[in-house]
Coordinates of N, CA and C in Angstrom, one line a residue:
X1463 N 35.1 -7.9 -37.5 CA 35.4 -8.9 -36.5 C 35.6 -10.3 -37.1
X1464 N 36.5 -11.0 -36.6 CA 36.8 -12.4 -37.1 C 37.4 -13.2 -36.0
X1465 N 37.9 -14.3 -36.3 CA 38.5 -15.1 -35.2 C 39.3 -16.3 -35.8
X1466 N 40.3 -16.7 -35.2 CA 41.1 -17.9 -35.6 C 41.1 -18.8 -34.4
X1467 N 41.1 -20.1 -34.6 CA 41.2 -21.1 -33.6 C 42.2 -22.2 -34.0
X1468 N 43.1 -22.6 -33.2 CA 44.0 -23.7 -33.5 C 44.2 -24.7 -32.3
X1469 N 44.4 -25.9 -32.6 CA 44.6 -26.9 -31.6 C 45.8 -27.8 -32.0
X1470 N 46.6 -28.2 -31.1 CA 47.8 -29.1 -31.4 C 47.7 -30.3 -30.5
X1471 N 47.7 -31.5 -31.0 CA 47.7 -32.7 -30.2 C 49.0 -33.4 -30.3
X1472 N 49.7 -33.7 -29.2 CA 51.0 -34.4 -29.3 C 50.7 -35.9 -29.1
X1473 N 50.7 -36.6 -30.2 CA 50.5 -38.0 -30.1 C 51.6 -38.8 -29.4
X1474 N 52.9 -38.4 -29.7 CA 54.0 -38.9 -29.1 C 55.2 -38.0 -29.3
X1475 N 56.4 -38.4 -28.9 CA 57.6 -37.5 -29.1 C 57.9 -37.4 -30.6
X1476 N 57.3 -38.2 -31.4 CA 57.6 -38.3 -32.9 C 56.4 -37.9 -33.8
X1477 N 55.3 -37.5 -33.2 CA 54.2 -37.2 -34.0 C 53.2 -36.2 -33.3
X1478 N 52.8 -35.2 -34.1 CA 51.8 -34.2 -33.6 C 50.8 -33.9 -34.7
X1479 N 49.6 -33.7 -34.3 CA 48.5 -33.4 -35.2 C 47.9 -32.1 -34.9
X1480 N 47.6 -31.2 -35.9 CA 47.0 -29.9 -35.6 C 45.8 -29.7 -36.4
X1481 N 44.8 -28.9 -35.8 CA 43.6 -28.5 -36.5 C 43.5 -27.0 -36.4
X1482 N 43.0 -26.3 -37.4 CA 42.9 -24.9 -37.3 C 41.6 -24.4 -38.1
X1483 N 41.1 -23.3 -37.7 CA 40.0 -22.8 -38.4 C 39.9 -21.2 -38.3
X1484 N 39.3 -20.6 -39.3 CA 39.1 -19.2 -39.3 C 37.7 -18.9 -39.6
X1485 N 37.1 -18.0 -38.8 CA 35.7 -17.6 -39.0 C 35.6 -16.6 -40.1
X1486 N 34.4 -16.6 -40.8 CA 34.2 -15.6 -41.9 C 34.2 -14.2 -41.3
X1487 N 34.5 -13.2 -42.1 CA 34.5 -11.8 -41.6 C 34.0 -10.9 -42.8
X1488 N 33.6 -9.7 -42.4 CA 33.1 -8.7 -43.4 C 33.9 -7.5 -43.2
X1489 N 34.3 -6.9 -44.4 CA 35.1 -5.6 -44.4 C 34.2 -4.6 -45.1
X1490 N 33.9 -3.5 -44.4 CA 33.1 -2.4 -45.1 C 34.1 -1.5 -45.7
X1491 N 33.9 -1.2 -47.0 CA 34.7 -0.3 -47.8 C 33.9 0.9 -48.2
X1492 N 34.6 2.1 -48.2 CA 33.9 3.3 -48.7 C 35.0 4.2 -49.3
X1493 N 34.6 5.1 -50.2 CA 35.5 6.0 -50.8 C 34.7 6.8 -51.8
X1494 N 35.5 7.3 -52.8 CA 34.9 8.1 -53.9 C 35.1 7.4 -55.2
X1495 N 34.0 7.5 -56.0 CA 34.0 6.8 -57.4 C 34.0 7.9 -58.4
X1496 N 35.0 7.8 -59.3 CA 35.0 8.7 -60.5 C 34.6 7.8 -61.7
X1497 N 33.5 8.0 -62.3 CA 33.0 7.2 -63.3 C 33.1 7.9 -64.6
X1498 N 33.7 7.3 -65.6 CA 33.9 8.0 -66.9 C 33.5 7.0 -68.0
X1499 N 32.6 7.4 -68.9 CA 32.2 6.5 -70.1 C 32.6 7.3 -71.4
X1500 N 33.4 6.7 -72.2 CA 33.8 7.3 -73.5 C 32.8 6.8 -74.5
X1501 N 32.1 7.8 -75.2 CA 31.1 7.6 -76.2 C 31.7 7.9 -77.6
X1502 N 31.7 6.9 -78.4 CA 32.2 7.1 -79.8 C 31.1 7.6 -80.7
X1503 N 31.5 8.5 -81.6 CA 30.6 9.0 -82.6 C 30.8 8.3 -84.0
X1504 N 31.1 7.0 -83.9 CA 31.5 6.2 -85.1 C 30.4 6.2 -86.1
X1505 N 29.1 6.1 -85.7 CA 28.0 6.1 -86.7 C 27.9 7.4 -87.5
X1506 N 28.1 8.5 -86.7 CA 28.0 9.9 -87.4 C 29.2 10.0 -88.3
X1507 N 30.4 9.5 -87.9 CA 31.6 9.6 -88.7 C 31.4 8.9 -90.0
X1508 N 30.9 7.6 -90.0 CA 30.7 6.9 -91.2 C 29.7 7.5 -92.1
X1509 N 28.7 8.1 -91.5 CA 27.7 8.8 -92.4 C 28.3 10.0 -93.1
X1510 N 29.1 10.7 -92.4 CA 29.8 11.9 -93.0 C 30.7 11.5 -94.1
X1511 N 31.4 10.4 -93.9 CA 32.3 9.9 -94.9 C 31.6 9.4 -96.2
X1512 N 30.4 8.8 -95.9 CA 29.6 8.3 -97.1 C 29.1 9.5 -97.9
X1513 N 28.8 10.6 -97.3 CA 28.4 11.8 -98.0 C 29.5 12.7 -98.5
X1514 N 30.7 12.2 -98.4 CA 31.9 12.9 -98.9 C 32.1 14.2 -98.2
X1515 N 31.7 14.3 -96.9 CA 31.8 15.6 -96.2 C 33.3 15.8 -95.9
X1516 N 33.9 16.9 -96.3 CA 35.3 17.2 -96.0 C 35.6 17.3 -94.5
X1517 N 34.6 17.6 -93.7 CA 34.8 17.8 -92.3 C 34.4 16.5 -91.5
X1518 N 34.5 15.4 -92.1 CA 34.0 14.1 -91.5 C 34.8 13.8 -90.2
X1519 N 36.1 14.2 -90.2 CA 36.9 14.0 -89.0 C 36.3 14.6 -87.7
X1520 N 35.6 15.7 -87.9 CA 35.0 16.4 -86.7 C 33.9 15.5 -86.1
X1521 N 33.3 14.6 -86.9 CA 32.3 13.7 -86.4 C 32.9 12.5 -85.6
X1522 N 34.2 12.3 -85.8 CA 34.8 11.2 -85.1 C 35.2 11.5 -83.7
X1523 N 35.1 12.8 -83.3 CA 35.5 13.1 -81.9 C 34.6 12.5 -80.9
X1524 N 35.2 11.9 -79.9 CA 34.4 11.2 -78.9 C 34.0 12.2 -77.8
X1525 N 33.0 11.8 -77.0 CA 32.7 12.7 -75.9 C 32.7 11.8 -74.6
X1526 N 32.8 12.5 -73.5 CA 32.9 11.7 -72.2 C 31.7 12.1 -71.3
X1527 N 31.1 11.0 -70.8 CA 30.0 11.2 -69.9 C 30.5 10.6 -68.5
X1528 N 30.1 11.2 -67.4 CA 30.5 10.6 -66.2 C 30.0 11.4 -65.0
X1529 N 30.4 11.0 -63.8 CA 30.0 11.6 -62.6 C 31.0 11.2 -61.5
X1530 N 31.0 12.0 -60.4 CA 31.8 11.7 -59.2 C 30.8 11.6 -58.0
X1531 N 30.9 10.5 -57.3 CA 30.0 10.3 -56.2 C 30.6 9.4 -55.1
X1532 N 30.0 9.3 -53.9 CA 30.5 8.4 -52.9 C 30.1 7.0 -53.2
X1533 N 31.0 6.1 -52.8 CA 30.7 4.7 -53.0 C 31.0 3.8 -51.8
X1534 N 30.3 2.8 -51.6 CA 30.5 1.8 -50.5 C 30.2 0.4 -50.9
X1535 N 30.9 -0.5 -50.3 CA 30.7 -1.9 -50.6 C 31.1 -2.8 -49.3
X1536 N 30.6 -4.0 -49.3 CA 31.0 -4.9 -48.2 C 31.7 -6.1 -48.9
X1537 N 32.9 -6.4 -48.4 CA 33.7 -7.5 -48.9 C 33.6 -8.7 -47.9
X1538 N 33.0 -9.8 -48.4 CA 32.9 -11.0 -47.5 C 34.1 -11.9 -47.6
X1539 N 34.8 -11.9 -46.5 CA 36.0 -12.8 -46.4 C 35.6 -14.2 -45.9
X1540 N 36.2 -15.2 -46.5 CA 35.7 -16.6 -46.3 C 36.3 -17.2 -45.0
X1541 N 35.6 -18.2 -44.5 CA 36.1 -19.1 -43.5 C 37.0 -20.1 -44.1
X1542 N 37.8 -20.7 -43.3 CA 38.6 -21.9 -43.7 C 38.8 -22.8 -42.6
X1543 N 39.2 -24.1 -43.0 CA 39.5 -25.1 -42.0 C 40.7 -25.8 -42.5
X1544 N 41.6 -26.2 -41.5 CA 42.9 -26.8 -41.9 C 43.2 -27.9 -41.0
X1545 N 44.1 -28.8 -41.5 CA 44.6 -30.0 -40.8 C 46.1 -30.1 -41.1
X1546 N 46.9 -30.5 -40.1 CA 48.3 -30.7 -40.4 C 48.9 -31.8 -39.5
X1547 N 50.0 -32.3 -39.9 CA 50.7 -33.3 -39.2 C 52.2 -33.0 -39.2
X1548 N 52.9 -33.3 -38.1 CA 54.3 -33.2 -38.0 C 54.9 -34.5 -37.5
X1549 N 55.8 -35.1 -38.3 CA 56.4 -36.4 -38.0 C 57.9 -36.1 -37.8
X1550 N 58.5 -36.8 -36.8 CA 60.0 -36.7 -36.5 C 60.5 -38.1 -36.6
X1551 N 61.0 -38.6 -37.7 CA 61.6 -39.9 -37.8 C 62.8 -40.1 -36.8
X1552 N 63.5 -38.9 -36.6 CA 64.6 -38.9 -35.6 C 64.7 -37.5 -35.1
X1553 N 65.4 -37.2 -34.0 CA 65.4 -35.9 -33.3 C 65.8 -34.8 -34.3
X1554 N 66.6 -35.1 -35.3 CA 67.1 -34.0 -36.2 C 66.2 -33.8 -37.5
X1555 N 65.3 -34.7 -37.7 CA 64.6 -34.6 -39.0 C 63.1 -34.5 -38.7
X1556 N 62.4 -33.5 -39.3 CA 61.0 -33.4 -39.2 C 60.4 -33.2 -40.6
X1557 N 59.1 -33.8 -40.7 CA 58.4 -33.8 -41.9 C 57.0 -33.2 -41.6
X1558 N 56.6 -32.2 -42.4 CA 55.3 -31.6 -42.1 C 54.4 -31.6 -43.3
X1559 N 53.1 -31.9 -43.1 CA 52.1 -31.8 -44.2 C 50.9 -31.1 -43.7
X1560 N 50.3 -30.4 -44.6 CA 49.0 -29.7 -44.1 C 48.1 -29.6 -45.3
X1561 N 46.8 -29.4 -45.0 CA 45.7 -29.3 -46.0 C 44.7 -28.2 -45.5
X1562 N 44.4 -27.2 -46.3 CA 43.5 -26.2 -45.9 C 42.4 -26.1 -47.0
X1563 N 41.2 -26.0 -46.5 CA 40.0 -25.8 -47.4 C 39.4 -24.4 -47.1
X1564 N 39.2 -23.6 -48.1 CA 38.7 -22.2 -47.9 C 37.4 -22.1 -48.6
X1565 N 36.4 -21.6 -47.9 CA 35.0 -21.4 -48.4 C 34.9 -20.1 -49.2
X1566 N 35.5 -20.1 -50.4 CA 35.6 -18.9 -51.2 C 34.2 -18.5 -51.8
X1567 N 33.2 -19.5 -51.7 CA 31.9 -19.1 -52.3 C 31.2 -18.0 -51.6
X1568 N 31.7 -17.6 -50.4 CA 31.2 -16.5 -49.7 C 31.4 -15.2 -50.5
X1569 N 32.4 -15.2 -51.4 CA 32.7 -14.1 -52.3 C 32.0 -14.3 -53.7
X1570 N 30.7 -14.4 -53.7 CA 30.1 -14.7 -55.0 C 29.8 -13.4 -55.8
X1571 N 29.7 -12.3 -55.1 CA 29.6 -11.0 -55.7 C 29.9 -9.9 -54.8
X1572 N 30.2 -8.7 -55.3 CA 30.5 -7.5 -54.5 C 29.5 -6.5 -55.0
X1573 N 28.7 -5.9 -54.1 CA 27.7 -4.9 -54.5 C 28.2 -3.6 -54.2
X1574 N 28.4 -2.7 -55.2 CA 28.8 -1.3 -55.1 C 27.6 -0.4 -55.0
X1575 N 27.5 0.4 -54.0 CA 26.4 1.3 -53.8 C 26.9 2.7 -54.0
X1576 N 26.2 3.5 -54.8 CA 26.5 4.9 -55.0 C 25.5 5.8 -54.3
X1577 N 26.1 6.8 -53.5 CA 25.2 7.7 -52.7 C 25.8 9.1 -52.7
X1578 N 25.3 10.0 -53.4 CA 24.0 9.9 -54.2 C 24.2 9.1 -55.5
X1579 N 23.1 8.7 -56.1 CA 23.2 7.9 -57.3 C 24.1 8.6 -58.4
X1580 N 24.8 7.8 -59.1 CA 25.7 8.4 -60.2 C 24.8 8.7 -61.4
X1581 N 25.0 9.9 -62.0 CA 24.3 10.3 -63.2 C 25.2 10.2 -64.4
X1582 N 25.0 9.3 -65.3 CA 25.8 9.2 -66.5 C 24.9 9.4 -67.7
X1583 N 24.9 10.6 -68.3 CA 24.0 11.0 -69.3 C 22.6 10.8 -68.8
X1584 N 21.7 10.1 -69.6 CA 20.3 9.9 -69.1 C 20.2 8.8 -68.1
X1585 N 21.3 8.1 -67.8 CA 21.2 6.9 -66.9 C 21.6 7.3 -65.5
X1586 N 20.7 6.8 -64.6 CA 21.0 6.9 -63.1 C 21.4 5.6 -62.6
X1587 N 22.5 5.5 -61.9 CA 23.1 4.3 -61.3 C 23.1 4.3 -59.8
X1588 N 22.3 3.5 -59.1 CA 22.3 3.5 -57.7 C 23.3 2.4 -57.1
X1589 N 23.4 1.3 -57.9 CA 24.3 0.3 -57.5 C 24.8 -0.5 -58.7
X1590 N 25.9 -1.2 -58.5 CA 26.5 -2.0 -59.5 C 27.0 -3.3 -58.9
X1591 N 27.0 -4.4 -59.6 CA 27.5 -5.7 -59.0 C 28.7 -6.1 -59.7
X1592 N 29.7 -6.4 -58.9 CA 30.9 -7.1 -59.5 C 30.7 -8.6 -59.2
X1593 N 30.4 -9.3 -60.2 CA 30.1 -10.8 -60.1 C 31.4 -11.5 -60.1
X1594 N 31.7 -12.3 -59.1 CA 32.9 -13.1 -59.0 C 32.7 -14.6 -59.1
X1595 N 31.6 -15.1 -58.5 CA 31.3 -16.5 -58.5 C 32.5 -17.4 -58.2
X1596 N 33.2 -16.9 -57.1 CA 34.4 -17.7 -56.7 C 33.9 -19.0 -56.1
X1597 N 34.7 -20.1 -56.2 CA 34.3 -21.4 -55.7 C 35.3 -21.8 -54.6
X1598 N 34.8 -22.7 -53.8 CA 35.7 -23.2 -52.7 C 36.9 -23.8 -53.3
X1599 N 38.0 -23.7 -52.5 CA 39.3 -24.2 -53.0 C 40.2 -24.7 -51.9
X1600 N 41.2 -25.5 -52.2 CA 42.0 -26.1 -51.2 C 43.5 -25.8 -51.5
X1601 N 44.3 -25.9 -50.5 CA 45.8 -25.8 -50.6 C 46.4 -27.0 -49.8
X1602 N 47.4 -27.6 -50.5 CA 48.1 -28.8 -49.8 C 49.6 -28.5 -49.8
X1603 N 50.2 -28.7 -48.7 CA 51.6 -28.4 -48.5 C 52.4 -29.6 -48.0
X1604 N 53.6 -29.7 -48.3 CA 54.5 -30.7 -47.8 C 55.9 -30.1 -47.6
X1605 N 56.5 -30.3 -46.4 CA 57.8 -29.7 -46.2 C 58.6 -30.5 -45.2
X1606 N 59.9 -30.3 -45.2 CA 60.8 -31.1 -44.4 C 62.0 -30.2 -43.9
X1607 N 62.6 -30.6 -42.8 CA 63.7 -29.9 -42.2 C 64.7 -30.9 -41.6
X1608 N 66.0 -30.8 -41.9 CA 67.0 -31.6 -41.3 C 68.0 -30.7 -40.6
X1609 N 68.2 -31.0 -39.3 CA 69.2 -30.1 -38.5 C 70.5 -30.9 -38.3
X1610 N 71.6 -30.2 -38.7 CA 72.9 -30.6 -38.3 C 73.3 -29.9 -37.0
X1611 N 74.6 -29.8 -36.7 CA 75.0 -29.2 -35.4 C 74.6 -27.7 -35.4
X1612 N 74.9 -27.0 -36.4 CA 74.6 -25.5 -36.5 C 73.8 -25.1 -37.7
X1613 N 73.6 -26.1 -38.6 CA 72.9 -25.8 -39.9 C 71.7 -26.6 -40.0
X1614 N 70.6 -25.9 -40.5 CA 69.3 -26.6 -40.8 C 69.0 -26.4 -42.2
X1615 N 68.7 -27.5 -42.9 CA 68.3 -27.5 -44.3 C 66.8 -27.7 -44.4
X1616 N 66.2 -26.9 -45.3 CA 64.7 -27.0 -45.4 C 64.3 -27.1 -46.9
X1617 N 63.2 -27.8 -47.1 CA 62.6 -27.8 -48.5 C 61.1 -28.0 -48.4
X1618 N 60.4 -27.6 -49.4 CA 58.9 -27.7 -49.3 C 58.3 -27.5 -50.7
X1619 N 57.0 -27.9 -50.7 CA 56.2 -27.7 -52.0 C 54.8 -27.5 -51.6
X1620 N 54.1 -26.6 -52.3 CA 52.7 -26.5 -52.1 C 51.9 -26.4 -53.4
X1621 N 50.7 -26.9 -53.4 CA 49.7 -26.7 -54.5 C 48.6 -25.9 -54.0
X1622 N 48.2 -24.8 -54.7 CA 47.1 -23.9 -54.3 C 46.1 -23.8 -55.4
X1623 N 44.9 -24.3 -55.2 CA 43.9 -24.3 -56.2 C 43.3 -22.9 -56.3
X1624 N 43.0 -22.4 -57.5 CA 42.4 -21.1 -57.6 C 40.9 -21.1 -57.4
X1625 N 40.4 -20.1 -56.7 CA 38.9 -20.1 -56.5 C 38.2 -19.3 -57.6
X1626 N 39.0 -18.7 -58.5 CA 38.5 -17.7 -59.5 C 38.3 -18.3 -60.8
X1627 N 37.1 -18.5 -61.3 CA 36.8 -19.0 -62.6 C 37.3 -18.0 -63.7
X1628 N 37.7 -18.5 -64.8 CA 38.1 -17.6 -65.9 C 37.0 -16.7 -66.4
X1629 N 35.8 -17.1 -66.2 CA 34.7 -16.3 -66.7 C 34.6 -14.9 -65.9
X1630 N 35.1 -14.9 -64.7 CA 35.0 -13.6 -63.9 C 36.3 -13.1 -63.5
X1631 N 37.4 -13.5 -64.2 CA 38.7 -13.0 -63.9 C 38.8 -11.6 -64.3
X1632 N 39.3 -10.7 -63.4 CA 39.4 -9.3 -63.8 C 40.6 -8.6 -63.0
X1633 N 41.0 -7.4 -63.5 CA 42.2 -6.8 -62.8 C 42.0 -6.4 -61.4
X1634 N 40.7 -6.2 -61.0 CA 40.4 -5.8 -59.6 C 40.7 -6.8 -58.6
X1635 N 40.3 -8.1 -58.9 CA 40.5 -9.2 -58.0 C 41.3 -10.3 -58.8
X1636 N 42.5 -10.1 -59.1 CA 43.2 -11.0 -60.0 C 43.6 -12.3 -59.2
X1637 N 43.7 -13.4 -59.9 CA 44.2 -14.6 -59.4 C 44.9 -15.3 -60.6
X1638 N 46.1 -15.8 -60.3 CA 47.0 -16.3 -61.4 C 46.7 -17.7 -61.8
X1639 N 45.6 -18.3 -61.3 CA 45.3 -19.7 -61.6 C 45.9 -20.6 -60.6
X1640 N 45.9 -21.9 -60.9 CA 46.5 -22.9 -59.9 C 48.0 -22.6 -59.7
X1641 N 48.4 -22.7 -58.5 CA 49.8 -22.3 -58.2 C 50.5 -23.5 -57.6
X1642 N 51.7 -23.7 -58.2 CA 52.6 -24.8 -57.8 C 53.9 -24.1 -57.3
X1643 N 54.4 -24.4 -56.1 CA 55.5 -23.6 -55.6 C 56.5 -24.6 -54.9
X1644 N 57.7 -24.5 -55.3 CA 58.8 -25.3 -54.6 C 59.6 -24.3 -53.8
X1645 N 60.0 -24.6 -52.6 CA 60.8 -23.7 -51.8 C 62.0 -24.4 -51.1
X1646 N 63.1 -23.7 -51.0 CA 64.2 -24.2 -50.2 C 64.6 -23.1 -49.2
X1647 N 65.3 -23.6 -48.2 CA 65.8 -22.6 -47.2 C 66.8 -23.3 -46.3
X1648 N 67.5 -22.4 -45.5 CA 68.4 -22.9 -44.5 C 68.4 -22.0 -43.3
X1649 N 68.9 -22.6 -42.2 CA 69.0 -21.8 -40.9 C 70.4 -22.0 -40.4
X1650 N 71.0 -21.0 -39.8 CA 72.4 -21.1 -39.3 C 72.4 -20.6 -37.9
X1651 N 72.8 -21.4 -36.9 CA 72.8 -21.1 -35.5 C 74.1 -20.5 -35.1
X1652 N 74.1 -19.2 -34.6 CA 75.3 -18.5 -34.1 C 75.2 -18.4 -32.5
X1653 N 74.8 -19.4 -31.8 CA 74.7 -19.3 -30.4 C 73.4 -18.6 -30.0
X1654 N 73.4 -17.3 -29.7 CA 72.2 -16.6 -29.3 C 71.4 -16.1 -30.6
X1655 N 72.1 -16.2 -31.7 CA 71.5 -15.7 -32.9 C 71.1 -16.8 -33.9
X1656 N 70.1 -16.7 -34.7 CA 69.7 -17.6 -35.7 C 69.4 -16.9 -37.0
X1657 N 70.1 -17.3 -38.0 CA 69.9 -16.7 -39.3 C 69.1 -17.6 -40.2
X1658 N 67.9 -17.2 -40.8 CA 67.1 -18.0 -41.6 C 67.0 -17.4 -43.0
X1659 N 67.2 -18.2 -44.0 CA 67.1 -17.8 -45.4 C 66.1 -18.7 -46.1

């Protein structure tokens, strides 16, 4: 369960101010985990080589330890709060700006629980932690649109700060770092139809 709330205040025909917010939410995940650990026999291989054993290559063969079990986790999705403004210098031209702050520190870690516990060789694993240590981050955007008789031209830019520190970056929850994005678009009015690109 979660929720979003937004308010728009019309200051005048030429200016509007908006506020928005999103409540935090939790998603319960479950599935099956197949755990495989590759064990190298490197030490035995080097020992066999040192003794000039002609079958040393046999000692280099690795073995696999692992287990298959049920897994569950809870993913904490963050709350955010935003502010925006719309200005219209004239009836055909609008300028928009917004700022959003997301409380990503809610995702400091993800605890994986194994039921029954996973057995990997002599080791029993009941749970494992994926440490993320995400930090709060913001996004700032600026955009504009100018309308002609049937054509509207649009342009915008946003900066999105990454919540993910390099120390915990991994393929499971990837983030590409700070993002800068420039965007252009247009709209064409065909009477009852509007084409946006």
